[in-house]
């Protein structure tokens, strides 16, 4: 429960900050061009019976704007006078046009008002990334320094990779760290440079591997190879019962060789698949009874062990950070700005490139709602990860809002560009209908994404 609350608080704080600044971008340009803003709200405030839906509202003296907080935490809005938006306030549009209304302003001013939110979100992300680099630096383990090499799945091996290969880079350049970017580079590569048994060599690839399939594969297409060497043992665990000690190396389980901790976890995962279809407790117990072979120095021992109901042995190996020493590059203030801009631009480019998978069956299943986004935050309060996630969400918010879908900023921008080219405004009736269509699309996407979260939670996906 504590983990859920910590993630929820981080998620709510990040979203609130991003929504306020996004709507603040619209607000800034509206005020700059003399357009009246009727309401500025964090969260939505749909009325319930006789209640107006506001948890808090305030209107400063001599101000046209009401500020408030709504009860429905699905975003926020800036209600600009004389504009057809998600409020569907058609009555205002029936009145004579006023000089302080959005619709009375030149198209270029309306365009700036509409892209104000996206602009703020994008600049905010670049600023946060820059300040992260300035304050914390960039800490990672260079892929070429992962001298134990990688563990590959059967698909990767079909292309010529072997367990233990040390990845160096592709024709585009050297790999930096082990992240989604490495997968993306491999998926687009025609050549991957490696070191095998101390000798440099290259592997040819088609250049169009399915990135989503690589990321979702179980076991993974590629992952750092971790030795199956015991680092510590839990007191009272099955591992302690059979006398497993620090430094012991697991070499086999149930007669199947184990060359790494990756292989060991794969074998345990297969047992989990078997126990999932077990019909009786006797069947489950048969799966839990395992034969373990391990080495201690030059001596090899065999032990029969009963795994826990969760199929764990109760020992730990060194973590990735414990196996390799990370490298930290520090940035001065003026160095951090261009580095942060480059980092943020690469994040945006990768996200845009991955959007093509949304229109596939697997991509649709990968869509996540509030639960999926919230789970990206760490289970403990970590300001580094909080700001990194906030910057990433800011980029997502900017990109999603600029999509040419009615009801989003990008839909309004599309119609404004049409007006600037043709010198003709779309009719108000058309704009209202487009707003309804766009709003319907957004609701559908939200339902699908959050339904995916529920199905994952129930174990159906």
Short mmCIF file of C-alpha atoms in Angstrom, two decimals:
data_model
loop_
_atom_site.label_atom_id
_atom_site.label_comp_id
_atom_site.label_asym_id
_atom_site.label_seq_id
_atom_site.Cartn_x
_atom_site.Cartn_y
_atom_site.Cartn_z
CA UNK A 1 0.00 0.00 0.00
CA UNK A 2 2.88 2.35 0.81
CA UNK A 3 4.43 1.71 -2.61
CA UNK A 4 1.08 2.44 -4.29
CA UNK A 5 0.70 5.74 -2.40
CA UNK A 6 4.27 6.85 -3.13
CA UNK A 7 3.82 6.17 -6.85
CA UNK A 8 0.41 7.84 -6.82
CA UNK A 9 1.77 10.97 -5.15
CA UNK A 10 4.66 11.21 -7.63
CA UNK A 11 2.29 10.68 -10.55
CA UNK A 12 -0.21 13.26 -9.30
CA UNK A 13 2.51 15.83 -8.58
CA UNK A 14 4.10 15.38 -12.02
CA UNK A 15 0.80 15.51 -13.90
CA UNK A 16 -0.42 18.54 -11.93
CA UNK A 17 2.79 20.42 -12.68
CA UNK A 18 2.68 19.55 -16.39
CA UNK A 19 -1.01 20.41 -16.78
CA UNK A 20 -0.62 23.75 -14.99
CA UNK A 21 2.34 24.75 -17.17
CA UNK A 22 0.69 23.46 -20.35
CA UNK A 23 -2.44 25.48 -19.74
CA UNK A 24 -0.23 28.33 -18.57
CA UNK A 25 1.28 28.39 -22.07
CA UNK A 26 -2.16 28.97 -23.59
CA UNK A 27 -2.92 31.52 -20.88
CA UNK A 28 0.30 33.48 -21.49
CA UNK A 29 -0.25 33.96 -25.22
CA UNK A 30 -3.96 34.67 -24.75
CA UNK A 31 -3.18 37.48 -22.32
CA UNK A 32 -0.32 38.69 -24.54
CA UNK A 33 -2.76 39.26 -27.39
CA UNK A 34 -5.56 40.68 -25.25
CA UNK A 35 -7.83 37.61 -25.30
CA UNK A 36 -10.07 37.08 -22.28
CA UNK A 37 -9.61 33.83 -20.34
CA UNK A 38 -12.84 32.93 -18.53
CA UNK A 39 -11.56 29.97 -16.48
CA UNK A 40 -8.19 28.46 -15.61
CA UNK A 41 -8.57 25.07 -13.91
CA UNK A 42 -6.41 22.23 -12.69
CA UNK A 43 -8.51 19.09 -13.23
CA UNK A 44 -12.01 19.14 -14.71
CA UNK A 45 -15.09 20.36 -12.86
CA UNK A 46 -18.20 18.73 -14.39
CA UNK A 47 -21.30 19.62 -12.36
CA UNK A 48 -22.93 16.97 -10.20
CA UNK A 49 -26.61 17.68 -9.49
CA UNK A 50 -26.61 21.16 -7.82
CA UNK A 51 -22.85 21.20 -7.18
CA UNK A 52 -20.71 23.08 -9.72
CA UNK A 53 -17.87 20.57 -9.46
CA UNK A 54 -15.21 22.92 -8.05
CA UNK A 55 -13.15 21.86 -5.05
CA UNK A 56 -11.71 25.37 -4.99
CA UNK A 57 -12.37 28.51 -6.99
CA UNK A 58 -11.18 32.10 -6.80
CA UNK A 59 -11.66 35.16 -8.94
CA UNK A 60 -9.34 38.10 -8.21
CA UNK A 61 -10.80 41.58 -8.04
CA UNK A 62 -10.89 43.32 -11.43
CA UNK A 63 -10.03 40.05 -13.20
CA UNK A 64 -12.02 38.27 -15.91
CA UNK A 65 -10.52 34.89 -15.02
CA UNK A 66 -11.81 32.38 -12.46
CA UNK A 67 -9.10 30.10 -11.10
CA UNK A 68 -9.95 26.76 -9.57
CA UNK A 69 -9.41 23.05 -8.96
CA UNK A 70 -11.95 20.53 -10.24
CA UNK A 71 -12.83 17.15 -8.76
CA UNK A 72 -12.02 15.00 -11.83
CA UNK A 73 -8.19 14.53 -12.07
CA UNK A 74 -7.97 13.90 -15.82
CA UNK A 75 -6.04 17.00 -16.81
CA UNK A 76 -7.09 20.63 -16.78
CA UNK A 77 -8.24 23.41 -19.05
CA UNK A 78 -7.97 27.07 -19.95
CA UNK A 79 -11.34 28.32 -21.19
CA UNK A 80 -10.62 31.04 -23.72
CA UNK A 81 -13.45 33.39 -24.67
CA UNK A 82 -14.75 33.08 -28.22
CA UNK A 83 -13.28 29.65 -28.88
CA UNK A 84 -14.90 26.27 -29.53
CA UNK A 85 -13.20 23.84 -27.16
CA UNK A 86 -13.97 20.88 -24.90
CA UNK A 87 -16.44 22.99 -22.91
CA UNK A 88 -18.78 22.97 -25.97
CA UNK A 89 -20.01 26.45 -24.97
CA UNK A 90 -22.05 27.15 -28.10
CA UNK A 91 -24.14 29.90 -26.49
CA UNK A 92 -21.16 32.24 -26.35
CA UNK A 93 -20.55 31.66 -30.05
CA UNK A 94 -24.09 32.83 -30.89
CA UNK A 95 -23.34 36.28 -29.50
CA UNK A 96 -21.85 39.10 -31.62
CA UNK A 97 -18.08 38.85 -31.99
CA UNK A 98 -16.14 40.92 -29.44
CA UNK A 99 -12.63 42.44 -29.85
CA UNK A 100 -11.36 40.56 -26.76
CA UNK A 101 -12.42 37.16 -28.08
CA UNK A 102 -10.21 34.48 -29.60
CA UNK A 103 -12.22 34.38 -32.84
CA UNK A 104 -11.64 38.08 -33.49
CA UNK A 105 -7.85 37.84 -33.48
CA UNK A 106 -5.61 37.33 -36.54
CA UNK A 107 -4.88 33.71 -37.44
CA UNK A 108 -1.18 33.96 -36.51
CA UNK A 109 -2.07 35.12 -33.00
CA UNK A 110 -4.60 32.31 -32.60
CA UNK A 111 -1.96 29.88 -33.83
CA UNK A 112 0.50 31.00 -31.15
CA UNK A 113 -2.20 30.74 -28.49
CA UNK A 114 -2.92 27.16 -29.55
CA UNK A 115 0.70 25.98 -29.66
CA UNK A 116 1.56 27.77 -26.40
CA UNK A 117 0.89 24.70 -24.24
CA UNK A 118 2.89 22.33 -26.43
CA UNK A 119 5.75 24.82 -26.62
CA UNK A 120 5.90 25.15 -22.83
CA UNK A 121 5.84 21.36 -22.31
CA UNK A 122 8.63 20.79 -24.83
CA UNK A 123 10.84 23.58 -23.44
CA UNK A 124 10.13 22.36 -19.90
CA UNK A 125 11.35 18.85 -20.78
CA UNK A 126 14.58 20.23 -22.28
CA UNK A 127 15.10 22.41 -19.21
CA UNK A 128 14.54 19.51 -16.79
CA UNK A 129 16.90 17.23 -18.71
CA UNK A 130 19.54 19.99 -18.69
CA UNK A 131 19.20 20.51 -14.93
CA UNK A 132 19.35 16.75 -14.30
CA UNK A 133 22.66 16.61 -16.16
CA UNK A 134 23.92 19.69 -14.31
CA UNK A 135 22.94 18.45 -10.83
CA UNK A 136 23.41 14.65 -11.08
CA UNK A 137 25.49 14.24 -14.21
CA UNK A 138 25.02 11.28 -16.54
CA UNK A 139 25.75 7.95 -14.82
CA UNK A 140 25.79 4.72 -16.80
CA UNK A 141 27.81 1.60 -17.59
CA UNK A 142 29.23 1.77 -21.14
CA UNK A 143 28.07 -1.29 -23.08
CA UNK A 144 31.61 -1.99 -24.34
CA UNK A 145 32.73 -2.27 -20.70
CA UNK A 146 30.26 -5.11 -20.00
CA UNK A 147 33.07 -7.62 -20.32
CA UNK A 148 30.96 -10.64 -19.33
CA UNK A 149 29.00 -10.07 -22.51
CA UNK A 150 25.31 -10.56 -23.17
CA UNK A 151 22.71 -13.30 -22.94
CA UNK A 152 20.60 -13.71 -26.09
CA UNK A 153 17.32 -15.46 -26.80
CA UNK A 154 16.73 -17.96 -29.61
CA UNK A 155 15.66 -15.26 -32.11
CA UNK A 156 18.86 -13.29 -31.54
CA UNK A 157 20.93 -16.46 -31.89
CA UNK A 158 19.23 -17.19 -35.22
CA UNK A 159 20.85 -13.98 -36.53
CA UNK A 160 24.30 -15.11 -35.38
CA UNK A 161 24.65 -13.77 -31.83
CA UNK A 162 26.14 -16.01 -29.17
CA UNK A 163 25.96 -15.85 -25.39
CA UNK A 164 28.96 -13.94 -24.10
CA UNK A 165 29.29 -11.62 -27.11
CA UNK A 166 30.33 -8.11 -26.06
CA UNK A 167 28.31 -5.52 -27.99
CA UNK A 168 30.24 -2.57 -29.38
CA UNK A 169 27.94 -0.68 -31.76
CA UNK A 170 26.36 -0.52 -35.21
CA UNK A 171 27.13 1.28 -38.45
CA UNK A 172 25.48 4.33 -36.82
CA UNK A 173 27.99 4.45 -33.98
CA UNK A 174 28.98 3.00 -30.62
CA UNK A 175 26.39 1.84 -28.08
CA UNK A 176 26.22 4.09 -25.04
CA UNK A 177 24.38 2.23 -22.27
CA UNK A 178 22.01 -0.71 -21.98
CA UNK A 179 18.61 0.89 -22.59
CA UNK A 180 15.75 0.94 -25.07
CA UNK A 181 18.04 2.93 -27.38
CA UNK A 182 20.29 -0.12 -27.70
CA UNK A 183 17.32 -2.24 -28.77
CA UNK A 184 16.26 0.47 -31.22
CA UNK A 185 19.75 0.68 -32.73
CA UNK A 186 19.92 -3.10 -33.16
CA UNK A 187 16.44 -3.21 -34.72
CA UNK A 188 17.47 -0.66 -37.37
CA UNK A 189 21.04 -1.94 -37.88
CA UNK A 190 22.45 -3.69 -40.92
CA UNK A 191 25.66 -4.41 -39.03
CA UNK A 192 26.36 -4.96 -35.34
CA UNK A 193 29.98 -4.89 -34.19
CA UNK A 194 30.89 -7.28 -31.36
CA UNK A 195 33.84 -8.86 -29.62
CA UNK A 196 33.71 -12.67 -29.40
CA UNK A 197 36.41 -14.62 -27.58
CA UNK A 198 38.60 -11.52 -27.62
CA UNK A 199 38.30 -11.00 -31.37
CA UNK A 200 36.37 -8.15 -33.07
CA UNK A 201 33.81 -9.21 -35.65
CA UNK A 202 30.49 -8.09 -37.15
CA UNK A 203 27.04 -9.64 -37.51
CA UNK A 204 24.78 -8.75 -40.43
CA UNK A 205 21.15 -7.89 -39.71
CA UNK A 206 18.20 -7.04 -42.01
CA UNK A 207 17.76 -3.52 -40.61
CA UNK A 208 14.04 -3.83 -39.90
CA UNK A 209 13.66 -6.05 -36.83
CA UNK A 210 10.42 -5.60 -34.87
CA UNK A 211 11.43 -3.39 -31.95
CA UNK A 212 8.21 -4.04 -30.01
CA UNK A 213 8.65 -7.79 -30.41
CA UNK A 214 12.25 -7.53 -29.21
CA UNK A 215 11.21 -5.59 -26.11
CA UNK A 216 8.28 -7.87 -25.25
CA UNK A 217 10.08 -11.18 -25.88
CA UNK A 218 10.44 -13.50 -22.88
CA UNK A 219 13.30 -14.17 -22.46
CA UNK A 220 14.55 -10.85 -23.78
CA UNK A 221 16.23 -10.51 -27.16
CA UNK A 222 19.37 -9.39 -25.34
CA UNK A 223 20.28 -8.67 -21.73
CA UNK A 224 23.51 -8.30 -19.76
CA UNK A 225 24.90 -11.68 -18.72
CA UNK A 226 24.97 -12.00 -14.92
CA UNK A 227 26.99 -14.88 -13.39
CA UNK A 228 25.01 -17.46 -11.38
CA UNK A 229 27.28 -16.89 -8.38
CA UNK A 230 25.71 -16.64 -4.94
CA UNK A 231 26.32 -13.32 -3.21
CA UNK A 232 24.11 -13.81 -0.14
CA UNK A 233 21.61 -16.32 1.28
CA UNK A 234 18.38 -15.63 3.18
CA UNK A 235 18.21 -17.17 6.63
CA UNK A 236 15.78 -20.11 6.77
CA UNK A 237 15.41 -20.25 2.99
CA UNK A 238 15.64 -23.44 0.87
CA UNK A 239 19.10 -22.28 -0.23
CA UNK A 240 20.21 -22.05 3.41
CA UNK A 241 18.71 -25.49 4.13
CA UNK A 242 20.92 -27.18 1.53
CA UNK A 243 23.98 -25.23 2.70
CA UNK A 244 24.40 -22.84 -0.23
CA UNK A 245 27.11 -20.26 0.56
CA UNK A 246 28.46 -17.01 -0.83
CA UNK A 247 30.71 -17.72 -3.80
CA UNK A 248 28.95 -20.92 -4.86
CA UNK A 249 28.22 -21.11 -8.59
CA UNK A 250 24.97 -22.70 -9.81
CA UNK A 251 25.74 -24.97 -12.76
CA UNK A 252 22.51 -26.95 -13.26
CA UNK A 253 18.91 -27.32 -12.08
CA UNK A 254 16.84 -30.44 -12.73
CA UNK A 255 19.51 -31.76 -15.07
CA UNK A 256 19.52 -28.65 -17.29
CA UNK A 257 22.85 -26.79 -17.50
CA UNK A 258 22.92 -23.20 -16.23
CA UNK A 259 25.60 -20.90 -17.64
CA UNK A 260 24.38 -17.69 -16.01
CA UNK A 261 21.85 -16.27 -13.58
CA UNK A 262 19.82 -15.28 -16.65
CA UNK A 263 19.60 -18.96 -17.63
CA UNK A 264 18.69 -19.92 -14.05
CA UNK A 265 15.75 -17.48 -13.97
CA UNK A 266 14.61 -18.78 -17.39
CA UNK A 267 14.53 -22.32 -16.00
CA UNK A 268 12.54 -21.18 -12.97
CA UNK A 269 10.10 -19.35 -15.29
CA UNK A 270 9.48 -22.61 -17.14
CA UNK A 271 8.69 -24.31 -13.83
CA UNK A 272 6.21 -21.51 -13.13
CA UNK A 273 4.45 -22.30 -16.42
CA UNK A 274 4.19 -25.96 -15.39
CA UNK A 275 2.91 -25.22 -11.90
CA UNK A 276 0.32 -22.84 -13.32
CA UNK A 277 -1.50 -25.77 -14.95
CA UNK A 278 -1.00 -28.21 -12.08
CA UNK A 279 -4.33 -29.75 -11.02
CA UNK A 280 -3.46 -31.05 -7.55
CA UNK A 281 -1.19 -30.11 -4.68
CA UNK A 282 0.78 -33.30 -5.37
CA UNK A 283 1.44 -32.09 -8.92
CA UNK A 284 2.60 -28.72 -7.57
CA UNK A 285 4.89 -30.38 -5.04
CA UNK A 286 6.51 -32.44 -7.80
CA UNK A 287 7.38 -29.22 -9.60
CA UNK A 288 8.74 -27.66 -6.39
CA UNK A 289 11.07 -30.60 -5.80
CA UNK A 290 14.23 -29.65 -7.63
CA UNK A 291 17.75 -30.98 -8.05
CA UNK A 292 20.45 -28.36 -7.76
CA UNK A 293 24.06 -28.72 -8.88
CA UNK A 294 26.57 -26.12 -7.70
CA UNK A 295 30.33 -25.65 -7.59
CA UNK A 296 32.35 -24.57 -4.56
CA UNK A 297 35.91 -24.00 -5.60
CA UNK A 298 36.96 -27.15 -7.44
CA UNK A 299 34.28 -29.29 -5.77
CA UNK A 300 30.87 -30.01 -7.35
CA UNK A 301 27.89 -30.83 -5.09
CA UNK A 302 24.35 -31.98 -5.82
CA UNK A 303 21.40 -31.26 -3.52
CA UNK A 304 17.69 -31.94 -3.54
CA UNK A 305 15.75 -28.85 -2.58
CA UNK A 306 12.09 -27.90 -2.16
CA UNK A 307 11.42 -24.51 -3.70
CA UNK A 308 9.03 -22.11 -1.98
CA UNK A 309 5.44 -21.87 -3.33
CA UNK A 310 6.67 -18.81 -5.27
CA UNK A 311 9.44 -21.01 -6.76
CA UNK A 312 12.29 -19.15 -5.11
CA UNK A 313 15.45 -20.57 -3.56
CA UNK A 314 16.24 -17.62 -1.33
CA UNK A 315 19.66 -16.58 -2.59
CA UNK A 316 20.85 -13.40 -4.27
CA UNK A 317 23.49 -12.68 -6.86
CA UNK A 318 25.31 -9.41 -7.40
CA UNK A 319 23.15 -6.79 -9.05
CA UNK A 320 24.04 -5.25 -12.38
CA UNK A 321 25.54 -2.29 -10.51
CA UNK A 322 27.51 -4.70 -8.32
CA UNK A 323 29.06 -6.47 -11.30
CA UNK A 324 30.10 -3.34 -13.23
CA UNK A 325 31.41 0.00 -12.04
CA UNK A 326 29.31 2.85 -13.47
CA UNK A 327 30.84 5.83 -15.21
CA UNK A 328 29.62 9.35 -14.43
CA UNK A 329 30.06 12.27 -16.78
CA UNK A 330 29.64 15.61 -15.04
CA UNK A 331 28.42 18.80 -16.72
CA UNK A 332 28.94 22.45 -15.95
CA UNK A 333 25.89 24.70 -16.14
CA UNK A 334 26.55 25.96 -19.66
CA UNK A 335 27.57 22.48 -20.84
CA UNK A 336 24.37 20.97 -19.48
CA UNK A 337 22.04 23.07 -21.64
CA UNK A 338 23.07 21.83 -25.11
CA UNK A 339 23.54 18.31 -23.68
CA UNK A 340 20.02 18.41 -22.19
CA UNK A 341 18.57 19.69 -25.46
CA UNK A 342 20.27 16.87 -27.38
CA UNK A 343 19.11 14.28 -24.83
CA UNK A 344 15.52 15.54 -24.93
CA UNK A 345 15.49 15.64 -28.72
CA UNK A 346 16.71 12.02 -28.84
CA UNK A 347 13.94 11.00 -26.43
CA UNK A 348 11.35 12.72 -28.63
CA UNK A 349 12.76 11.18 -31.82
CA UNK A 350 12.69 7.71 -30.28
CA UNK A 351 9.13 8.17 -29.03
CA UNK A 352 7.92 9.42 -32.43
CA UNK A 353 9.66 6.52 -34.17
CA UNK A 354 8.00 4.02 -31.83
CA UNK A 355 4.54 5.42 -32.58
CA UNK A 356 4.32 3.27 -35.71
CA UNK A 357 3.86 0.24 -33.47
CA UNK A 358 0.67 1.70 -31.96
CA UNK A 359 -1.17 0.81 -35.17
CA UNK A 360 -0.32 -2.90 -34.85
CA UNK A 361 -2.19 -5.51 -32.80
CA UNK A 362 0.70 -5.87 -30.33
CA UNK A 363 1.06 -2.10 -30.18
CA UNK A 364 -2.59 -1.62 -29.25
CA UNK A 365 -2.17 -4.17 -26.47
CA UNK A 366 0.89 -2.28 -25.24
CA UNK A 367 -1.07 0.94 -24.70
CA UNK A 368 -1.15 1.84 -21.04
CA UNK A 369 -3.42 4.09 -19.00
CA UNK A 370 -2.97 5.84 -15.67
CA UNK A 371 -1.90 2.62 -13.95
CA UNK A 372 0.84 1.88 -16.48
CA UNK A 373 2.14 5.45 -16.35
CA UNK A 374 2.05 5.51 -12.54
CA UNK A 375 4.00 2.24 -12.35
CA UNK A 376 6.89 3.91 -14.22
CA UNK A 377 7.63 5.96 -11.10
CA UNK A 378 9.94 4.31 -8.53
CA UNK A 379 8.48 2.61 -5.40
CA UNK A 380 10.47 5.00 -3.20
CA UNK A 381 10.62 8.77 -3.45
CA UNK A 382 13.58 9.47 -5.73
CA UNK A 383 13.94 13.03 -6.98
CA UNK A 384 16.26 12.00 -9.82
CA UNK A 385 13.76 9.50 -11.21
CA UNK A 386 10.84 11.83 -10.46
CA UNK A 387 12.28 14.64 -12.57
CA UNK A 388 13.40 12.25 -15.32
CA UNK A 389 9.89 10.79 -15.52
CA UNK A 390 8.33 14.27 -15.40
CA UNK A 391 10.49 15.37 -18.34
CA UNK A 392 9.54 12.24 -20.28
CA UNK A 393 5.83 12.77 -19.59
CA UNK A 394 6.20 16.42 -20.62
CA UNK A 395 7.54 15.31 -24.01
CA UNK A 396 4.71 12.78 -24.37
CA UNK A 397 2.14 15.45 -23.44
CA UNK A 398 3.63 17.87 -25.99
CA UNK A 399 3.70 15.30 -28.78
CA UNK A 400 0.24 13.86 -28.10
CA UNK A 401 -1.32 17.33 -27.94
CA UNK A 402 0.14 18.40 -31.28
CA UNK A 403 -1.38 15.42 -33.10
CA UNK A 404 -3.94 16.67 -35.67
CA UNK A 405 -6.94 15.30 -33.79
CA UNK A 406 -9.91 17.62 -33.19
CA UNK A 407 -10.28 18.48 -29.48
CA UNK A 408 -6.48 18.47 -29.16
CA UNK A 409 -4.27 21.50 -29.74
CA UNK A 410 -3.03 19.90 -32.96
CA UNK A 411 -6.57 19.74 -34.33
CA UNK A 412 -7.02 23.48 -33.80
CA UNK A 413 -3.59 24.12 -35.32
CA UNK A 414 -4.56 22.09 -38.39
CA UNK A 415 -7.71 24.14 -38.95
CA UNK A 416 -5.80 27.39 -38.39
CA UNK A 417 -3.18 26.41 -40.97
CA UNK A 418 -6.04 25.59 -43.37
CA UNK A 419 -7.49 29.05 -42.72
CA UNK A 420 -4.14 30.78 -43.24
CA UNK A 421 -3.64 29.00 -46.58
CA UNK A 422 -7.17 29.30 -47.96
CA UNK A 423 -8.11 32.61 -46.27
CA UNK A 424 -11.37 30.92 -45.17
CA UNK A 425 -12.44 29.96 -41.68
CA UNK A 426 -14.11 26.56 -41.15
CA UNK A 427 -17.74 27.10 -40.14
CA UNK A 428 -18.62 27.09 -36.44
CA UNK A 429 -20.97 24.14 -37.02
CA UNK A 430 -18.11 22.17 -38.59
CA UNK A 431 -15.81 23.05 -35.68
CA UNK A 432 -18.41 21.91 -33.13
CA UNK A 433 -18.91 18.59 -34.92
CA UNK A 434 -15.15 18.09 -35.26
CA UNK A 435 -14.76 18.77 -31.54
CA UNK A 436 -17.32 16.07 -30.75
CA UNK A 437 -15.57 13.58 -33.04
CA UNK A 438 -12.16 14.35 -31.56
CA UNK A 439 -13.49 14.13 -28.03
CA UNK A 440 -14.99 10.73 -28.86
CA UNK A 441 -11.64 9.49 -30.21
CA UNK A 442 -9.88 10.61 -27.03
CA UNK A 443 -12.44 8.89 -24.80
CA UNK A 444 -12.08 5.68 -26.84
CA UNK A 445 -8.27 5.76 -26.56
CA UNK A 446 -8.52 6.40 -22.82
CA UNK A 447 -10.93 3.49 -22.37
CA UNK A 448 -8.70 1.10 -24.37
CA UNK A 449 -5.53 2.15 -22.53
CA UNK A 450 -7.04 1.82 -19.05
CA UNK A 451 -8.83 -1.42 -19.99
CA UNK A 452 -5.40 -2.80 -20.94
CA UNK A 453 -4.19 -1.86 -17.44
CA UNK A 454 -7.08 -3.77 -15.87
CA UNK A 455 -6.52 -6.84 -18.06
CA UNK A 456 -2.81 -6.86 -17.16
CA UNK A 457 -3.67 -6.57 -13.48
CA UNK A 458 -6.07 -9.53 -13.82
CA UNK A 459 -3.40 -11.53 -15.66
CA UNK A 460 -5.13 -11.73 -19.03
CA UNK A 461 -2.41 -9.80 -20.90
#
